[in-house]
Amino acid sequence: MKSITVASLQEKFKLEVLSGGDRLGREITKARAHRPGLEFVGYFDFFPMERVQVLGRKEINYLHKLTEEERNLHIGNVVKYHPPCFIVTSNQEGLKYLTIYCEQEGIPLLRTSEKTTEFIAKLDAYLMKALAPEIAVHGVCVNVSGIGILLRGKSGIGKSETAHTLIRRGHRLVADDIVVLKKLSPQTLLGSHNETTREFLALRSIGLVNVVRLYGRKAFQDESRIVLDIELTHWQDNTLNNDLELEPKFSEYMGVRIPYIEIQLQPGRDVAGMIEAAANNWYLKQQGYSAAEEFMKRLEDEMAGG
């Protein structure tokens, strides 16, 4: 199971440490934060104790109004489950009693100036990516007109050269050689780099190039949702068809199915152009448009008119 530490969370969001500075090595294993409002009033069914606990104005104002005896009961009932940490939003003050409870149980207490709703949205997005299951595959990841594509093929087939042509046409590199795939949901696969190869593209006969230095900031982006898996293969005579609409094929990564397309290479074939066409065609299909259906309708209309 993947995990991150409270320390990495504190550094990422520049959180102020109010208590438990020596406990920032505690691990976080669950995505999505939790606001323990119901738990403070005594309802603990389905309490997600493994999650980061965020205290907004509602929770803190409620605690402020309690007597010392009531606080001992309600706060004590929550901290005894030892969640990874508590984060107070909106720079709220008057937290001495909360600090004492956290110190007694060894739980980090942190604070941010951001508003609750905005902070939770950022925190959940970060945790979802940081804790997502991931694998590394050999290939190239590019973003073509806003559409993420995983480009695969045998070593030396021309993946990086094709990516370079796409970059020259205004598209973006995400990763070369090693593509890190993260499963954000049963339907969502995110492609990224492994930090070491960030912005680099390896071109045979040329060497390693930095696409940002060569073509500017617009030539690169850190991540992209993968919606097409395109494999470059060597040309084989009499294996390609020219059907109006091909039977859809899929690849599967960590249980996520991605549409698969094979593009065979031959001298003079505009591979980058075909990838652009595949990306734009995928987008049109998402909008409910099919070129094959429109063509058949035209034939039917022509036959009916004749």
PDB file of N, CA and C in Angstrom, residues 188-286:
ATOM      1  N   THR A 188     -10.137   6.257 -14.924  1.00  0.00           N
ATOM      2  CA  THR A 188      -9.188   7.350 -15.167  1.00  0.00           C
ATOM      3  C   THR A 188      -7.749   6.911 -14.970  1.00  0.00           C
ATOM      4  N   LEU A 189      -6.963   7.089 -16.021  1.00  0.00           N
ATOM      5  CA  LEU A 189      -5.540   6.761 -15.996  1.00  0.00           C
ATOM      6  C   LEU A 189      -4.751   8.029 -16.296  1.00  0.00           C
ATOM      7  N   LEU A 190      -3.835   8.371 -15.416  1.00  0.00           N
ATOM      8  CA  LEU A 190      -3.028   9.577 -15.569  1.00  0.00           C
ATOM      9  C   LEU A 190      -1.611   9.198 -15.974  1.00  0.00           C
ATOM     10  N   GLY A 191      -1.095   9.866 -17.002  1.00  0.00           N
ATOM     11  CA  GLY A 191       0.272   9.629 -17.439  1.00  0.00           C
ATOM     12  C   GLY A 191       1.185  10.757 -16.996  1.00  0.00           C
ATOM     13  N   SER A 192       2.383  10.400 -16.514  1.00  0.00           N
ATOM     14  CA  SER A 192       3.337  11.413 -16.063  1.00  0.00           C
ATOM     15  C   SER A 192       4.753  10.876 -16.273  1.00  0.00           C
ATOM     16  N   HIS A 193       5.732  11.679 -15.848  1.00  0.00           N
ATOM     17  CA  HIS A 193       7.145  11.297 -15.964  1.00  0.00           C
ATOM     18  C   HIS A 193       7.649  10.824 -14.605  1.00  0.00           C
ATOM     19  N   ASN A 194       8.902  10.426 -14.546  1.00  0.00           N
ATOM     20  CA  ASN A 194       9.472   9.953 -13.277  1.00  0.00           C
ATOM     21  C   ASN A 194      10.428  10.975 -12.655  1.00  0.00           C
ATOM     22  N   GLU A 195      10.221  12.253 -12.970  1.00  0.00           N
ATOM     23  CA  GLU A 195      11.038  13.371 -12.485  1.00  0.00           C
ATOM     24  C   GLU A 195      12.433  13.390 -13.123  1.00  0.00           C
ATOM     25  N   THR A 196      13.131  12.255 -13.159  1.00  0.00           N
ATOM     26  CA  THR A 196      14.478  12.231 -13.735  1.00  0.00           C
ATOM     27  C   THR A 196      14.460  12.617 -15.209  1.00  0.00           C
ATOM     28  N   THR A 197      13.447  12.144 -15.936  1.00  0.00           N
ATOM     29  CA  THR A 197      13.374  12.390 -17.383  1.00  0.00           C
ATOM     30  C   THR A 197      12.521  13.622 -17.718  1.00  0.00           C
ATOM     31  N   ARG A 198      12.130  14.363 -16.746  1.00  0.00           N
ATOM     32  CA  ARG A 198      11.250  15.520 -16.959  1.00  0.00           C
ATOM     33  C   ARG A 198      11.835  16.490 -18.001  1.00  0.00           C
ATOM     34  N   GLU A 199      11.024  16.766 -19.043  1.00  0.00           N
ATOM     35  CA  GLU A 199      11.355  17.710 -20.122  1.00  0.00           C
ATOM     36  C   GLU A 199      12.353  17.159 -21.133  1.00  0.00           C
ATOM     37  N   PHE A 200      12.917  15.957 -20.891  1.00  0.00           N
ATOM     38  CA  PHE A 200      13.927  15.412 -21.790  1.00  0.00           C
ATOM     39  C   PHE A 200      13.323  14.488 -22.843  1.00  0.00           C
ATOM     40  N   LEU A 201      13.881  14.554 -24.044  1.00  0.00           N
ATOM     41  CA  LEU A 201      13.496  13.684 -25.147  1.00  0.00           C
ATOM     42  C   LEU A 201      14.778  13.127 -25.761  1.00  0.00           C
ATOM     43  N   ALA A 202      14.853  11.808 -25.900  1.00  0.00           N
ATOM     44  CA  ALA A 202      16.052  11.169 -26.449  1.00  0.00           C
ATOM     45  C   ALA A 202      15.841  10.874 -27.932  1.00  0.00           C
ATOM     46  N   LEU A 203      16.639  11.502 -28.782  1.00  0.00           N
ATOM     47  CA  LEU A 203      16.519  11.329 -30.234  1.00  0.00           C
ATOM     48  C   LEU A 203      17.755  10.606 -30.768  1.00  0.00           C
ATOM     49  N   ARG A 204      17.545   9.505 -31.438  1.00  0.00           N
ATOM     50  CA  ARG A 204      18.665   8.758 -32.007  1.00  0.00           C
ATOM     51  C   ARG A 204      19.389   9.622 -33.039  1.00  0.00           C
ATOM     52  N   SER A 205      20.699   9.560 -33.031  1.00  0.00           N
ATOM     53  CA  SER A 205      21.599  10.331 -33.908  1.00  0.00           C
ATOM     54  C   SER A 205      21.784  11.772 -33.431  1.00  0.00           C
ATOM     55  N   ILE A 206      20.921  12.240 -32.536  1.00  0.00           N
ATOM     56  CA  ILE A 206      21.022  13.613 -32.013  1.00  0.00           C
ATOM     57  C   ILE A 206      21.467  13.601 -30.560  1.00  0.00           C
ATOM     58  N   GLY A 207      20.829  12.735 -29.761  1.00  0.00           N
ATOM     59  CA  GLY A 207      21.119  12.676 -28.335  1.00  0.00           C
ATOM     60  C   GLY A 207      19.965  13.203 -27.514  1.00  0.00           C
ATOM     61  N   LEU A 208      20.263  13.572 -26.291  1.00  0.00           N
ATOM     62  CA  LEU A 208      19.255  14.060 -25.360  1.00  0.00           C
ATOM     63  C   LEU A 208      19.003  15.542 -25.583  1.00  0.00           C
ATOM     64  N   VAL A 209      17.719  15.919 -25.689  1.00  0.00           N
ATOM     65  CA  VAL A 209      17.366  17.329 -25.843  1.00  0.00           C
ATOM     66  C   VAL A 209      16.344  17.711 -24.778  1.00  0.00           C
ATOM     67  N   ASN A 210      16.383  18.974 -24.378  1.00  0.00           N
ATOM     68  CA  ASN A 210      15.402  19.524 -23.442  1.00  0.00           C
ATOM     69  C   ASN A 210      14.376  20.294 -24.266  1.00  0.00           C
ATOM     70  N   VAL A 211      13.160  19.782 -24.343  1.00  0.00           N
ATOM     71  CA  VAL A 211      12.158  20.380 -25.228  1.00  0.00           C
ATOM     72  C   VAL A 211      11.741  21.779 -24.785  1.00  0.00           C
ATOM     73  N   VAL A 212      11.811  22.048 -23.492  1.00  0.00           N
ATOM     74  CA  VAL A 212      11.453  23.382 -23.004  1.00  0.00           C
ATOM     75  C   VAL A 212      12.500  24.398 -23.438  1.00  0.00           C
ATOM     76  N   ARG A 213      13.776  24.011 -23.346  1.00  0.00           N
ATOM     77  CA  ARG A 213      14.840  24.929 -23.783  1.00  0.00           C
ATOM     78  C   ARG A 213      14.798  25.134 -25.298  1.00  0.00           C
ATOM     79  N   LEU A 214      14.428  24.095 -26.021  1.00  0.00           N
ATOM     80  CA  LEU A 214      14.402  24.190 -27.480  1.00  0.00           C
ATOM     81  C   LEU A 214      13.176  24.938 -28.007  1.00  0.00           C
ATOM     82  N   TYR A 215      11.999  24.607 -27.428  1.00  0.00           N
ATOM     83  CA  TYR A 215      10.750  25.101 -28.017  1.00  0.00           C
ATOM     84  C   TYR A 215       9.872  25.920 -27.072  1.00  0.00           C
ATOM     85  N   GLY A 216      10.330  26.120 -25.849  1.00  0.00           N
ATOM     86  CA  GLY A 216       9.564  26.959 -24.932  1.00  0.00           C
ATOM     87  C   GLY A 216       8.650  26.158 -24.017  1.00  0.00           C
ATOM     88  N   ARG A 217       8.081  26.852 -23.068  1.00  0.00           N
ATOM     89  CA  ARG A 217       7.267  26.256 -22.020  1.00  0.00           C
ATOM     90  C   ARG A 217       6.085  25.458 -22.565  1.00  0.00           C
ATOM     91  N   LYS A 218       5.528  25.899 -23.698  1.00  0.00           N
ATOM     92  CA  LYS A 218       4.336  25.263 -24.254  1.00  0.00           C
ATOM     93  C   LYS A 218       4.621  23.865 -24.800  1.00  0.00           C
ATOM     94  N   ALA A 219       5.881  23.467 -24.886  1.00  0.00           N
ATOM     95  CA  ALA A 219       6.226  22.169 -25.457  1.00  0.00           C
ATOM     96  C   ALA A 219       6.135  21.029 -24.451  1.00  0.00           C
ATOM     97  N   PHE A 220       5.830  21.346 -23.186  1.00  0.00           N
ATOM     98  CA  PHE A 220       5.856  20.310 -22.146  1.00  0.00           C
ATOM     99  C   PHE A 220       4.744  20.528 -21.137  1.00  0.00           C
ATOM    100  N   GLN A 221       4.203  19.420 -20.606  1.00  0.00           N
ATOM    101  CA  GLN A 221       3.328  19.490 -19.443  1.00  0.00           C
ATOM    102  C   GLN A 221       3.587  18.284 -18.558  1.00  0.00           C
ATOM    103  N   ASP A 222       3.338  18.444 -17.272  1.00  0.00           N
ATOM    104  CA  ASP A 222       3.729  17.433 -16.287  1.00  0.00           C
ATOM    105  C   ASP A 222       2.923  16.147 -16.363  1.00  0.00           C
ATOM    106  N   GLU A 223       1.656  16.237 -16.707  1.00  0.00           N
ATOM    107  CA  GLU A 223       0.801  15.048 -16.682  1.00  0.00           C
ATOM    108  C   GLU A 223      -0.368  15.221 -17.639  1.00  0.00           C
ATOM    109  N   SER A 224      -0.983  14.113 -17.991  1.00  0.00           N
ATOM    110  CA  SER A 224      -2.141  14.156 -18.875  1.00  0.00           C
ATOM    111  C   SER A 224      -2.962  12.895 -18.679  1.00  0.00           C
ATOM    112  N   ARG A 225      -4.256  13.018 -18.732  1.00  0.00           N
ATOM    113  CA  ARG A 225      -5.119  11.834 -18.681  1.00  0.00           C
ATOM    114  C   ARG A 225      -4.937  11.055 -19.978  1.00  0.00           C
ATOM    115  N   ILE A 226      -4.693   9.743 -19.856  1.00  0.00           N
ATOM    116  CA  ILE A 226      -4.471   8.903 -21.025  1.00  0.00           C
ATOM    117  C   ILE A 226      -5.814   8.393 -21.549  1.00  0.00           C
ATOM    118  N   VAL A 227      -6.113   8.681 -22.814  1.00  0.00           N
ATOM    119  CA  VAL A 227      -7.375   8.215 -23.402  1.00  0.00           C
ATOM    120  C   VAL A 227      -7.159   7.367 -24.652  1.00  0.00           C
ATOM    121  N   LEU A 228      -5.929   7.309 -25.161  1.00  0.00           N
ATOM    122  CA  LEU A 228      -5.617   6.481 -26.325  1.00  0.00           C
ATOM    123  C   LEU A 228      -4.279   5.778 -26.117  1.00  0.00           C
ATOM    124  N   ASP A 229      -4.231   4.503 -26.477  1.00  0.00           N
ATOM    125  CA  ASP A 229      -3.000   3.728 -26.439  1.00  0.00           C
ATOM    126  C   ASP A 229      -2.656   3.390 -27.885  1.00  0.00           C
ATOM    127  N   ILE A 230      -1.615   4.020 -28.430  1.00  0.00           N
ATOM    128  CA  ILE A 230      -1.237   3.826 -29.830  1.00  0.00           C
ATOM    129  C   ILE A 230       0.097   3.088 -29.898  1.00  0.00           C
ATOM    130  N   GLU A 231       0.093   1.974 -30.616  1.00  0.00           N
ATOM    131  CA  GLU A 231       1.316   1.182 -30.765  1.00  0.00           C
ATOM    132  C   GLU A 231       1.849   1.335 -32.182  1.00  0.00           C
ATOM    133  N   LEU A 232       3.130   1.706 -32.300  1.00  0.00           N
ATOM    134  CA  LEU A 232       3.805   1.788 -33.594  1.00  0.00           C
ATOM    135  C   LEU A 232       4.443   0.439 -33.888  1.00  0.00           C
ATOM    136  N   THR A 233       4.146  -0.119 -35.072  1.00  0.00           N
ATOM    137  CA  THR A 233       4.688  -1.425 -35.447  1.00  0.00           C
ATOM    138  C   THR A 233       5.294  -1.353 -36.852  1.00  0.00           C
ATOM    139  N   HIS A 234       6.091  -2.349 -37.192  1.00  0.00           N
ATOM    140  CA  HIS A 234       6.683  -2.413 -38.522  1.00  0.00           C
ATOM    141  C   HIS A 234       5.611  -2.757 -39.561  1.00  0.00           C
ATOM    142  N   TRP A 235       5.810  -2.270 -40.756  1.00  0.00           N
ATOM    143  CA  TRP A 235       4.856  -2.501 -41.842  1.00  0.00           C
ATOM    144  C   TRP A 235       4.793  -3.987 -42.206  1.00  0.00           C
ATOM    145  N   GLN A 236       3.557  -4.484 -42.385  1.00  0.00           N
ATOM    146  CA  GLN A 236       3.339  -5.851 -42.829  1.00  0.00           C
ATOM    147  C   GLN A 236       2.356  -5.819 -43.993  1.00  0.00           C
ATOM    148  N   ASP A 237       2.766  -6.292 -45.129  1.00  0.00           N
ATOM    149  CA  ASP A 237       1.902  -6.276 -46.307  1.00  0.00           C
ATOM    150  C   ASP A 237       0.622  -7.068 -46.079  1.00  0.00           C
ATOM    151  N   ASN A 238      -0.462  -6.534 -46.623  1.00  0.00           N
ATOM    152  CA  ASN A 238      -1.767  -7.215 -46.620  1.00  0.00           C
ATOM    153  C   ASN A 238      -2.335  -7.461 -45.226  1.00  0.00           C
ATOM    154  N   THR A 239      -1.944  -6.632 -44.259  1.00  0.00           N
ATOM    155  CA  THR A 239      -2.504  -6.796 -42.910  1.00  0.00           C
ATOM    156  C   THR A 239      -3.414  -5.638 -42.527  1.00  0.00           C
ATOM    157  N   LEU A 240      -3.337  -4.526 -43.252  1.00  0.00           N
ATOM    158  CA  LEU A 240      -4.195  -3.393 -42.943  1.00  0.00           C
ATOM    159  C   LEU A 240      -5.452  -3.453 -43.782  1.00  0.00           C
ATOM    160  N   ASN A 241      -6.563  -3.047 -43.192  1.00  0.00           N
ATOM    161  CA  ASN A 241      -7.816  -3.006 -43.929  1.00  0.00           C
ATOM    162  C   ASN A 241      -8.242  -1.555 -44.116  1.00  0.00           C
ATOM    163  N   ASN A 242      -9.276  -1.376 -44.879  1.00  0.00           N
ATOM    164  CA  ASN A 242      -9.748  -0.022 -45.159  1.00  0.00           C
ATOM    165  C   ASN A 242     -11.246   0.068 -44.886  1.00  0.00           C
ATOM    166  N   ASP A 243     -11.664  -0.578 -43.778  1.00  0.00           N
ATOM    167  CA  ASP A 243     -13.081  -0.555 -43.416  1.00  0.00           C
ATOM    168  C   ASP A 243     -13.530   0.855 -43.084  1.00  0.00           C
ATOM    169  N   LEU A 244     -14.847   1.070 -43.228  1.00  0.00           N
ATOM    170  CA  LEU A 244     -15.394   2.390 -42.897  1.00  0.00           C
ATOM    171  C   LEU A 244     -15.204   2.687 -41.414  1.00  0.00           C
ATOM    172  N   GLU A 245     -15.374   1.681 -40.591  1.00  0.00           N
ATOM    173  CA  GLU A 245     -15.190   1.867 -39.149  1.00  0.00           C
ATOM    174  C   GLU A 245     -14.634   0.586 -38.558  1.00  0.00           C
ATOM    175  N   LEU A 246     -13.481   0.678 -37.903  1.00  0.00           N
ATOM    176  CA  LEU A 246     -12.814  -0.504 -37.366  1.00  0.00           C
ATOM    177  C   LEU A 246     -13.466  -0.948 -36.062  1.00  0.00           C
ATOM    178  N   GLU A 247     -13.406  -2.255 -35.839  1.00  0.00           N
ATOM    179  CA  GLU A 247     -13.886  -2.795 -34.564  1.00  0.00           C
ATOM    180  C   GLU A 247     -12.996  -2.271 -33.438  1.00  0.00           C
ATOM    181  N   PRO A 248     -13.590  -1.681 -32.403  1.00  0.00           N
ATOM    182  CA  PRO A 248     -12.764  -1.097 -31.335  1.00  0.00           C
ATOM    183  C   PRO A 248     -11.962  -2.150 -30.581  1.00  0.00           C
ATOM    184  N   LYS A 249     -10.705  -1.817 -30.285  1.00  0.00           N
ATOM    185  CA  LYS A 249      -9.842  -2.662 -29.477  1.00  0.00           C
ATOM    186  C   LYS A 249      -9.412  -1.874 -28.245  1.00  0.00           C
ATOM    187  N   PHE A 250      -9.021  -2.599 -27.193  1.00  0.00           N
ATOM    188  CA  PHE A 250      -8.673  -1.938 -25.950  1.00  0.00           C
ATOM    189  C   PHE A 250      -7.413  -2.546 -25.333  1.00  0.00           C
ATOM    190  N   SER A 251      -6.677  -1.700 -24.646  1.00  0.00           N
ATOM    191  CA  SER A 251      -5.604  -2.141 -23.763  1.00  0.00           C
ATOM    192  C   SER A 251      -6.109  -1.991 -22.332  1.00  0.00           C
ATOM    193  N   GLU A 252      -5.456  -2.662 -21.408  1.00  0.00           N
ATOM    194  CA  GLU A 252      -5.878  -2.564 -20.007  1.00  0.00           C
ATOM    195  C   GLU A 252      -4.660  -2.369 -19.110  1.00  0.00           C
ATOM    196  N   TYR A 253      -4.724  -1.346 -18.267  1.00  0.00           N
ATOM    197  CA  TYR A 253      -3.664  -1.052 -17.305  1.00  0.00           C
ATOM    198  C   TYR A 253      -4.291  -0.910 -15.924  1.00  0.00           C
ATOM    199  N   MET A 254      -3.904  -1.794 -15.018  1.00  0.00           N
ATOM    200  CA  MET A 254      -4.428  -1.771 -13.650  1.00  0.00           C
ATOM    201  C   MET A 254      -5.961  -1.779 -13.632  1.00  0.00           C
ATOM    202  N   GLY A 255      -6.548  -2.479 -14.598  1.00  0.00           N
ATOM    203  CA  GLY A 255      -8.005  -2.587 -14.638  1.00  0.00           C
ATOM    204  C   GLY A 255      -8.710  -1.482 -15.402  1.00  0.00           C
ATOM    205  N   VAL A 256      -7.956  -0.499 -15.896  1.00  0.00           N
ATOM    206  CA  VAL A 256      -8.548   0.604 -16.661  1.00  0.00           C
ATOM    207  C   VAL A 256      -8.412   0.299 -18.155  1.00  0.00           C
ATOM    208  N   ARG A 257      -9.536   0.276 -18.865  1.00  0.00           N
ATOM    209  CA  ARG A 257      -9.506  -0.017 -20.305  1.00  0.00           C
ATOM    210  C   ARG A 257      -9.330   1.266 -21.103  1.00  0.00           C
ATOM    211  N   ILE A 258      -8.381   1.202 -22.067  1.00  0.00           N
ATOM    212  CA  ILE A 258      -8.054   2.346 -22.910  1.00  0.00           C
ATOM    213  C   ILE A 258      -8.174   1.924 -24.375  1.00  0.00           C
ATOM    214  N   PRO A 259      -8.837   2.712 -25.228  1.00  0.00           N
ATOM    215  CA  PRO A 259      -8.900   2.384 -26.661  1.00  0.00           C
ATOM    216  C   PRO A 259      -7.505   2.205 -27.255  1.00  0.00           C
ATOM    217  N   TYR A 260      -7.335   1.145 -28.051  1.00  0.00           N
ATOM    218  CA  TYR A 260      -6.035   0.784 -28.616  1.00  0.00           C
ATOM    219  C   TYR A 260      -6.056   0.920 -30.135  1.00  0.00           C
ATOM    220  N   ILE A 261      -5.001   1.490 -30.700  1.00  0.00           N
ATOM    221  CA  ILE A 261      -4.855   1.636 -32.146  1.00  0.00           C
ATOM    222  C   ILE A 261      -3.440   1.210 -32.531  1.00  0.00           C
ATOM    223  N   GLU A 262      -3.335   0.420 -33.605  1.00  0.00           N
ATOM    224  CA  GLU A 262      -2.020   0.059 -34.146  1.00  0.00           C
ATOM    225  C   GLU A 262      -1.765   0.871 -35.409  1.00  0.00           C
ATOM    226  N   ILE A 263      -0.601   1.496 -35.469  1.00  0.00           N
ATOM    227  CA  ILE A 263      -0.197   2.237 -36.663  1.00  0.00           C
ATOM    228  C   ILE A 263       1.079   1.610 -37.200  1.00  0.00           C
ATOM    229  N   GLN A 264       0.993   1.076 -38.421  1.00  0.00           N
ATOM    230  CA  GLN A 264       2.169   0.458 -39.038  1.00  0.00           C
ATOM    231  C   GLN A 264       2.994   1.520 -39.776  1.00  0.00           C
ATOM    232  N   LEU A 265       4.297   1.380 -39.677  1.00  0.00           N
ATOM    233  CA  LEU A 265       5.201   2.377 -40.237  1.00  0.00           C
ATOM    234  C   LEU A 265       5.702   1.965 -41.612  1.00  0.00           C
ATOM    235  N   GLN A 266       5.807   2.966 -42.469  1.00  0.00           N
ATOM    236  CA  GLN A 266       6.347   2.767 -43.811  1.00  0.00           C
ATOM    237  C   GLN A 266       6.946   4.095 -44.269  1.00  0.00           C
ATOM    238  N   PRO A 267       8.064   4.076 -44.991  1.00  0.00           N
ATOM    239  CA  PRO A 267       8.648   5.340 -45.464  1.00  0.00           C
ATOM    240  C   PRO A 267       7.612   6.202 -46.183  1.00  0.00           C
ATOM    241  N   GLY A 268       7.576   7.469 -45.811  1.00  0.00           N
ATOM    242  CA  GLY A 268       6.651   8.406 -46.427  1.00  0.00           C
ATOM    243  C   GLY A 268       5.314   8.511 -45.734  1.00  0.00           C
ATOM    244  N   ARG A 269       5.047   7.607 -44.786  1.00  0.00           N
ATOM    245  CA  ARG A 269       3.774   7.663 -44.085  1.00  0.00           C
ATOM    246  C   ARG A 269       3.830   8.727 -42.994  1.00  0.00           C
ATOM    247  N   ASP A 270       2.841   9.616 -42.956  1.00  0.00           N
ATOM    248  CA  ASP A 270       2.803  10.708 -41.977  1.00  0.00           C
ATOM    249  C   ASP A 270       2.236  10.191 -40.656  1.00  0.00           C
ATOM    250  N   VAL A 271       3.112   9.619 -39.838  1.00  0.00           N
ATOM    251  CA  VAL A 271       2.668   9.005 -38.592  1.00  0.00           C
ATOM    252  C   VAL A 271       2.130  10.053 -37.624  1.00  0.00           C
ATOM    253  N   ALA A 272       2.833  11.172 -37.506  1.00  0.00           N
ATOM    254  CA  ALA A 272       2.375  12.234 -36.613  1.00  0.00           C
ATOM    255  C   ALA A 272       0.991  12.731 -37.031  1.00  0.00           C
ATOM    256  N   GLY A 273       0.782  12.862 -38.340  1.00  0.00           N
ATOM    257  CA  GLY A 273      -0.520  13.296 -38.837  1.00  0.00           C
ATOM    258  C   GLY A 273      -1.614  12.295 -38.515  1.00  0.00           C
ATOM    259  N   MET A 274      -1.287  10.999 -38.594  1.00  0.00           N
ATOM    260  CA  MET A 274      -2.270   9.971 -38.261  1.00  0.00           C
ATOM    261  C   MET A 274      -2.614   9.987 -36.773  1.00  0.00           C
ATOM    262  N   ILE A 275      -1.614  10.274 -35.942  1.00  0.00           N
ATOM    263  CA  ILE A 275      -1.873  10.378 -34.500  1.00  0.00           C
ATOM    264  C   ILE A 275      -2.789  11.576 -34.214  1.00  0.00           C
ATOM    265  N   GLU A 276      -2.542  12.682 -34.896  1.00  0.00           N
ATOM    266  CA  GLU A 276      -3.435  13.839 -34.758  1.00  0.00           C
ATOM    267  C   GLU A 276      -4.855  13.478 -35.173  1.00  0.00           C
ATOM    268  N   ALA A 277      -4.986  12.745 -36.291  1.00  0.00           N
ATOM    269  CA  ALA A 277      -6.305  12.336 -36.774  1.00  0.00           C
ATOM    270  C   ALA A 277      -6.993  11.414 -35.771  1.00  0.00           C
ATOM    271  N   ALA A 278      -6.219  10.480 -35.178  1.00  0.00           N
ATOM    272  CA  ALA A 278      -6.775   9.552 -34.192  1.00  0.00           C
ATOM    273  C   ALA A 278      -7.275  10.301 -32.963  1.00  0.00           C
ATOM    274  N   ALA A 279      -6.491  11.294 -32.516  1.00  0.00           N
ATOM    275  CA  ALA A 279      -6.883  12.076 -31.342  1.00  0.00           C
ATOM    276  C   ALA A 279      -8.153  12.875 -31.616  1.00  0.00           C
ATOM    277  N   ASN A 280      -8.194  13.546 -32.761  1.00  0.00           N
ATOM    278  CA  ASN A 280      -9.376  14.355 -33.091  1.00  0.00           C
ATOM    279  C   ASN A 280     -10.595  13.482 -33.336  1.00  0.00           C
ATOM    280  N   ASN A 281     -10.384  12.298 -33.927  1.00  0.00           N
ATOM    281  CA  ASN A 281     -11.501  11.386 -34.173  1.00  0.00           C
ATOM    282  C   ASN A 281     -12.068  10.853 -32.854  1.00  0.00           C
ATOM    283  N   TRP A 282     -11.167  10.562 -31.901  1.00  0.00           N
ATOM    284  CA  TRP A 282     -11.626  10.122 -30.576  1.00  0.00           C
ATOM    285  C   TRP A 282     -12.489  11.198 -29.932  1.00  0.00           C
ATOM    286  N   TYR A 283     -12.047  12.458 -30.056  1.00  0.00           N
ATOM    287  CA  TYR A 283     -12.806  13.560 -29.462  1.00  0.00           C
ATOM    288  C   TYR A 283     -14.198  13.656 -30.093  1.00  0.00           C
ATOM    289  N   LEU A 284     -14.277  13.543 -31.404  1.00  0.00           N
ATOM    290  CA  LEU A 284     -15.572  13.633 -32.082  1.00  0.00           C
ATOM    291  C   LEU A 284     -16.499  12.499 -31.645  1.00  0.00           C
ATOM    292  N   LYS A 285     -15.942  11.313 -31.426  1.00  0.00           N
ATOM    293  CA  LYS A 285     -16.759  10.196 -30.969  1.00  0.00           C
ATOM    294  C   LYS A 285     -17.324  10.452 -29.573  1.00  0.00           C
ATOM    295  N   GLN A 286     -16.537  11.131 -28.741  1.00  0.00           N
ATOM    296  CA  GLN A 286     -17.038  11.477 -27.407  1.00  0.00           C
ATOM    297  C   GLN A 286     -18.206  12.457 -27.491  1.00  0.00           C
TER     298      GLN A 286
END
